[in-house]
mmCIF file of C-alpha atoms and ligand atoms in Angstrom:
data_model
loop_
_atom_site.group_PDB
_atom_site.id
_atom_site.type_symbol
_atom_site.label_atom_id
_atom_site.label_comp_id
_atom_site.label_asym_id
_atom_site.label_seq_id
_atom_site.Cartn_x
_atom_site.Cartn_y
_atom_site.Cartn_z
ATOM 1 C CA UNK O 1 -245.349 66.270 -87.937
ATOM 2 C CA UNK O 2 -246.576 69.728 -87.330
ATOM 3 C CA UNK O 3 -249.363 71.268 -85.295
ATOM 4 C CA UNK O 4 -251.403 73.028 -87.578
ATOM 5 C CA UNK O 5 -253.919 76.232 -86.860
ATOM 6 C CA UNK O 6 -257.100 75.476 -85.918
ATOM 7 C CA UNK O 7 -259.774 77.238 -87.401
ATOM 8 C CA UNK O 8 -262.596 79.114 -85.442
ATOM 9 C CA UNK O 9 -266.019 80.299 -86.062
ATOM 10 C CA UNK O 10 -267.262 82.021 -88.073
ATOM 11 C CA UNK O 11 -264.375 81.307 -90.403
ATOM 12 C CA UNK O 12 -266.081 80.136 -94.009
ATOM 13 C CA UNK O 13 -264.083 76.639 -94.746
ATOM 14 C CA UNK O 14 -266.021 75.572 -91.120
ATOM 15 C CA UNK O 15 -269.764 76.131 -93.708
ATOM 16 C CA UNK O 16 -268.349 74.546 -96.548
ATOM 17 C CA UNK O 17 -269.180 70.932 -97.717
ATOM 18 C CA UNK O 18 -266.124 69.309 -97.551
ATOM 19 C CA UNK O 19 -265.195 67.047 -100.980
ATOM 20 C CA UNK O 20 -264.322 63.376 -101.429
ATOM 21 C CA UNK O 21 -261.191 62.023 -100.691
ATOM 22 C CA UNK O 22 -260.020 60.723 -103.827
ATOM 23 C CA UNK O 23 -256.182 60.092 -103.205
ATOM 24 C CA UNK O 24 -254.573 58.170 -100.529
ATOM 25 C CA UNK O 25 -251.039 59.664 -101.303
ATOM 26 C CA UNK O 26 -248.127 60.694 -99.434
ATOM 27 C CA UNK O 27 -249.743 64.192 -99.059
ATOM 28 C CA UNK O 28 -253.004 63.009 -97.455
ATOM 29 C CA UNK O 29 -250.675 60.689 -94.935
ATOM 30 C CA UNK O 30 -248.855 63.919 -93.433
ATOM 31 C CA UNK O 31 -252.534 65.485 -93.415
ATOM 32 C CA UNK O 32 -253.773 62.960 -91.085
ATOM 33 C CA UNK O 33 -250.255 62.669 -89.094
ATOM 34 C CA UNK O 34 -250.827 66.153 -88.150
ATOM 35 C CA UNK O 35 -254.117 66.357 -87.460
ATOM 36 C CA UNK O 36 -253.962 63.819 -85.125
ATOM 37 C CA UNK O 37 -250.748 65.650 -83.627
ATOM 38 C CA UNK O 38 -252.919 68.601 -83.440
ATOM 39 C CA UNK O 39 -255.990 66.823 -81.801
ATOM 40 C CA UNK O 40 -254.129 65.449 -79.301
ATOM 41 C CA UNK O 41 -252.374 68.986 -78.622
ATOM 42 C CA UNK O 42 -255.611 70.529 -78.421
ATOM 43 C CA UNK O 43 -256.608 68.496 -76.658
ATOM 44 C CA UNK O 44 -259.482 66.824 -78.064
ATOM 45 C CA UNK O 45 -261.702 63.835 -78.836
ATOM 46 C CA UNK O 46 -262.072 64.608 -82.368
ATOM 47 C CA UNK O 47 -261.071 66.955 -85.583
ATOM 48 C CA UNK O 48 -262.126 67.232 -88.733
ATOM 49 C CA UNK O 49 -260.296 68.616 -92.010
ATOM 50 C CA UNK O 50 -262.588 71.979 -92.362
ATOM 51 C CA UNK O 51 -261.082 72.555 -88.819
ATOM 52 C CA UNK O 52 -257.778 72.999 -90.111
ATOM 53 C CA UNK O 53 -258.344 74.489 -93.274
ATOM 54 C CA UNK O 54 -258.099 71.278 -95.711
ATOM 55 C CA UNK O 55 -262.393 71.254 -97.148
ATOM 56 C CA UNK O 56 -261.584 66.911 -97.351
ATOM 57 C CA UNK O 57 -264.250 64.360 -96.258
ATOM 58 C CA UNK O 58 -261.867 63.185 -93.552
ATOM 59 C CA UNK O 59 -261.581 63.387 -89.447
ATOM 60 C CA UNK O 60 -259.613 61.734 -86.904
ATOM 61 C CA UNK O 61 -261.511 60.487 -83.452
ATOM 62 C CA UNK O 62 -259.626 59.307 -80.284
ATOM 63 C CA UNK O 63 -262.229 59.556 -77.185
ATOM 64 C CA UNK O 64 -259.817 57.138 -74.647
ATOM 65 C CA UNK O 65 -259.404 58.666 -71.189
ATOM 66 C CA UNK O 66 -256.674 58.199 -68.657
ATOM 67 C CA UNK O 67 -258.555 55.006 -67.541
ATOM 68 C CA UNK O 68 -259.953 53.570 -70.569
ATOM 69 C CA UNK O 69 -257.663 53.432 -73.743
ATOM 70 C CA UNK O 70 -259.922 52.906 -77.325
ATOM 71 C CA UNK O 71 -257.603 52.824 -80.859
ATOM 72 C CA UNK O 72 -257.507 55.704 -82.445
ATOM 73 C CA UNK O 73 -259.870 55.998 -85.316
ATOM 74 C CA UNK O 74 -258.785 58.079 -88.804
ATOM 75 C CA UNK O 75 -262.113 58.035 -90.825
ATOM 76 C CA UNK O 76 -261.877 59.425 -94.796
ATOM 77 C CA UNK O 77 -265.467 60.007 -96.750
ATOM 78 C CA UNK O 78 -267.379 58.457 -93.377
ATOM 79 C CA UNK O 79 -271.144 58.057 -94.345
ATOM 80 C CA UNK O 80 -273.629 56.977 -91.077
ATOM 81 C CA UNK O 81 -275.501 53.931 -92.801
ATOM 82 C CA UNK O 82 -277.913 53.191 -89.796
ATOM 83 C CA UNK O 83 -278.310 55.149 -86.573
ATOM 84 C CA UNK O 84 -281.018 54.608 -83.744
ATOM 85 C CA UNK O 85 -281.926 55.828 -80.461
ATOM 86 C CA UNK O 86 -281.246 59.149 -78.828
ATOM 87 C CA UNK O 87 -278.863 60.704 -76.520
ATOM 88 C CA UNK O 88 -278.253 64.660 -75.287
ATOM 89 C CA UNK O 89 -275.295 65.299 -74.462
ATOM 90 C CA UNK O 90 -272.998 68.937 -73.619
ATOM 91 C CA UNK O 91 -270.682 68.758 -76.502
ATOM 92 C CA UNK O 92 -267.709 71.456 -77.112
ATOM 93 C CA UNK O 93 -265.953 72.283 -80.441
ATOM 94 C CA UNK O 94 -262.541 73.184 -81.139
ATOM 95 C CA UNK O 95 -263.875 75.318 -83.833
ATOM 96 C CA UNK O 96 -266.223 77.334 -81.053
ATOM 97 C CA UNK O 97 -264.152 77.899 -78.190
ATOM 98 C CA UNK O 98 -265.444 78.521 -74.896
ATOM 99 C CA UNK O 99 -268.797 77.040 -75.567
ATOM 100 C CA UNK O 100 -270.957 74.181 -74.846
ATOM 101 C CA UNK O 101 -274.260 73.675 -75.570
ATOM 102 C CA UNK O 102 -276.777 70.106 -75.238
ATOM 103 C CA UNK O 103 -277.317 68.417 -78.666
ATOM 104 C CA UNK O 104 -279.511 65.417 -79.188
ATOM 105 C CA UNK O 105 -278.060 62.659 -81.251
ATOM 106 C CA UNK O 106 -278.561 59.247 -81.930
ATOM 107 C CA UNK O 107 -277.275 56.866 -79.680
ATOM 108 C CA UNK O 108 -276.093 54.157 -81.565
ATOM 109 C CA UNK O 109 -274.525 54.591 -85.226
ATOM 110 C CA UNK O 110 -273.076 52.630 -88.072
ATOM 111 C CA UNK O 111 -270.756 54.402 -90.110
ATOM 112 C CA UNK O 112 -268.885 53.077 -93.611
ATOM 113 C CA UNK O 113 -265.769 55.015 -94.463
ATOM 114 C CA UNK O 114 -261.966 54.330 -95.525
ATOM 115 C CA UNK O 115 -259.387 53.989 -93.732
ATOM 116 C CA UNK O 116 -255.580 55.551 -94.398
ATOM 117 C CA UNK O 117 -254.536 53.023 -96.879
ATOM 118 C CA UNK O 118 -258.025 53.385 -98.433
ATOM 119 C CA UNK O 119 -259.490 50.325 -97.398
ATOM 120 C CA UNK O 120 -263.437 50.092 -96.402
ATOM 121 C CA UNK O 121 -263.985 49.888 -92.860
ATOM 122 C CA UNK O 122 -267.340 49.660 -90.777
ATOM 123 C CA UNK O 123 -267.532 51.708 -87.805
ATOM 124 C CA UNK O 124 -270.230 50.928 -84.731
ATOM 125 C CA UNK O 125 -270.758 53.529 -81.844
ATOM 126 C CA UNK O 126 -272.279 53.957 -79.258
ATOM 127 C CA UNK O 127 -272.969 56.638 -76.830
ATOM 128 C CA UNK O 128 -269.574 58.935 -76.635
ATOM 129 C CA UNK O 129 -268.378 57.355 -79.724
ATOM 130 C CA UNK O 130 -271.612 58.035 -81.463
ATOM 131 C CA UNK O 131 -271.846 61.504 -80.725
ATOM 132 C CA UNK O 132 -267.830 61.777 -81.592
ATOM 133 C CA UNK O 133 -268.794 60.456 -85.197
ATOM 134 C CA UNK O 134 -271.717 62.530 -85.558
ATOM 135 C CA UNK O 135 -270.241 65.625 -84.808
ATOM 136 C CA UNK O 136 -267.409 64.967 -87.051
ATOM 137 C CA UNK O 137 -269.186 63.973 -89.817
ATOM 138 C CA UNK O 138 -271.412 67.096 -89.467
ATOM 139 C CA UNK O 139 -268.195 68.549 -89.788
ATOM 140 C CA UNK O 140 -267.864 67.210 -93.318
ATOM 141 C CA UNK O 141 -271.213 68.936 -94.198
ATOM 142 C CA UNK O 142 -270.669 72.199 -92.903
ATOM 143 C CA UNK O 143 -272.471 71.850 -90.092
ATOM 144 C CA UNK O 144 -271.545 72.942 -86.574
ATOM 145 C CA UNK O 145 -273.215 72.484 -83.188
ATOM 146 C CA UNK O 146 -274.230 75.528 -82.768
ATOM 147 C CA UNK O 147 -276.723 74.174 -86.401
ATOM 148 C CA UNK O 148 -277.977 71.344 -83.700
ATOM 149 C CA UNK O 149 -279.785 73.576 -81.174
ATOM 150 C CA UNK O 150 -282.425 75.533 -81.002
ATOM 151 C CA UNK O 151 -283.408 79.012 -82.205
ATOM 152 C CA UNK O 152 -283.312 80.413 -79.059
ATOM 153 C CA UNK O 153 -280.462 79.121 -77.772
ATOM 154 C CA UNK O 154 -278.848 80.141 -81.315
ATOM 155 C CA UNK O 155 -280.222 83.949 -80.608
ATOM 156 C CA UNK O 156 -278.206 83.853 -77.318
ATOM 157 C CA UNK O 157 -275.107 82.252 -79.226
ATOM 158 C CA UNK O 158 -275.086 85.285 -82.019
ATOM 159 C CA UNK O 159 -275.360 87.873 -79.216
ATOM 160 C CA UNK O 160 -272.503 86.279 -77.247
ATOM 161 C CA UNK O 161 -270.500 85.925 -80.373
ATOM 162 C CA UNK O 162 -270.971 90.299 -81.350
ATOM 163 C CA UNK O 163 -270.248 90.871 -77.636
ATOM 164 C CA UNK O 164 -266.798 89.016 -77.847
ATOM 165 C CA UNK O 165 -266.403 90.387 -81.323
ATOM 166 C CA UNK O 166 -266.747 94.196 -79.907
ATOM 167 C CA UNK O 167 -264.362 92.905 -76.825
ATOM 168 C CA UNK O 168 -261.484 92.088 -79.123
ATOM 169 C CA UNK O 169 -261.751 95.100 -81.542
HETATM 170 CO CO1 CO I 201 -266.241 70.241 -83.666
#
């Protein structure tokens, strides 16, 4: 296993739709082994492919805590099916370091994807785990938090992201 480089914002593959998952081969296994070895190095709750390069419909999600201990989840060309309710919540990406921001999500969500061996699974969250699968699945589409909140708050994001830009030059 290997922890691979996590790509940051505004890096291109993070915009891209990512495409299907069409082979569950010994290539795509060591994929997923080290993505998870790389979410848990992190650390984080969740990572997506586009995060580390690979544009593939596929994310790993682990949101246990010292206390509470939930299986791991490895989700490959997740759709949400049903979602209700709504939930705000500070969320952080691995992709956007040093930043949080609120984003309102549904609360509840039922999600259809494969798992490893290819096999369909179904997928209900709710609160933490909802907005875990939501983000990650936004992933998939190119999307990114900072896409979830408002223009405003987006204006203060650009100018923050020049300033740190000029700092590092
Ligand atoms: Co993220």
């Amino acid at each position: 296993m290997a922890i691979l480089e996590i790509r940051k914002y505004p890096e291109k593959v993070l915009k891209q739709k990512a495409l299907p998952v069409a082979a569950f081969d010994q290539e795509l296994q060591v994929l997923i082994d080290d993505m998870i070895e790389t979410m848990y190095a992190a650390p984080g709750v969740g990572l997506a492919a586009p995060q580390v390069g690979e544009s593939k419909r596929l994310a790993v999600i682990d949101i246990s805590t010292k206390d509470e201990k939930v299986p791991l989840l490895v989700l490959i060309n997740p759709v949400i099916v049903e979602s209700e309710g709504s939930i705000e919540f500070e969320e952080g990406c691995l992709s956007i370091p040093e930043y949080t921001a609120n984003v309102k999500r549904a609360e509840k969500v039922l999600v259809r994807a494969q798992n490893r061996e290819g096999e369909s699974i179904e997928i209900e969250g709710a609160d933490l785990l909802a907005i875990a699968l939501q983000h990650e699945i936004d992933h998939l589409e190119g999307i990114l938090l900072i896409d979830r909140i408002s223009p405003i708050k987006r204006e203060f994001f650009k100018k923050r992201q020049k300033k740190i830009q000029k700092l590092n030059k």
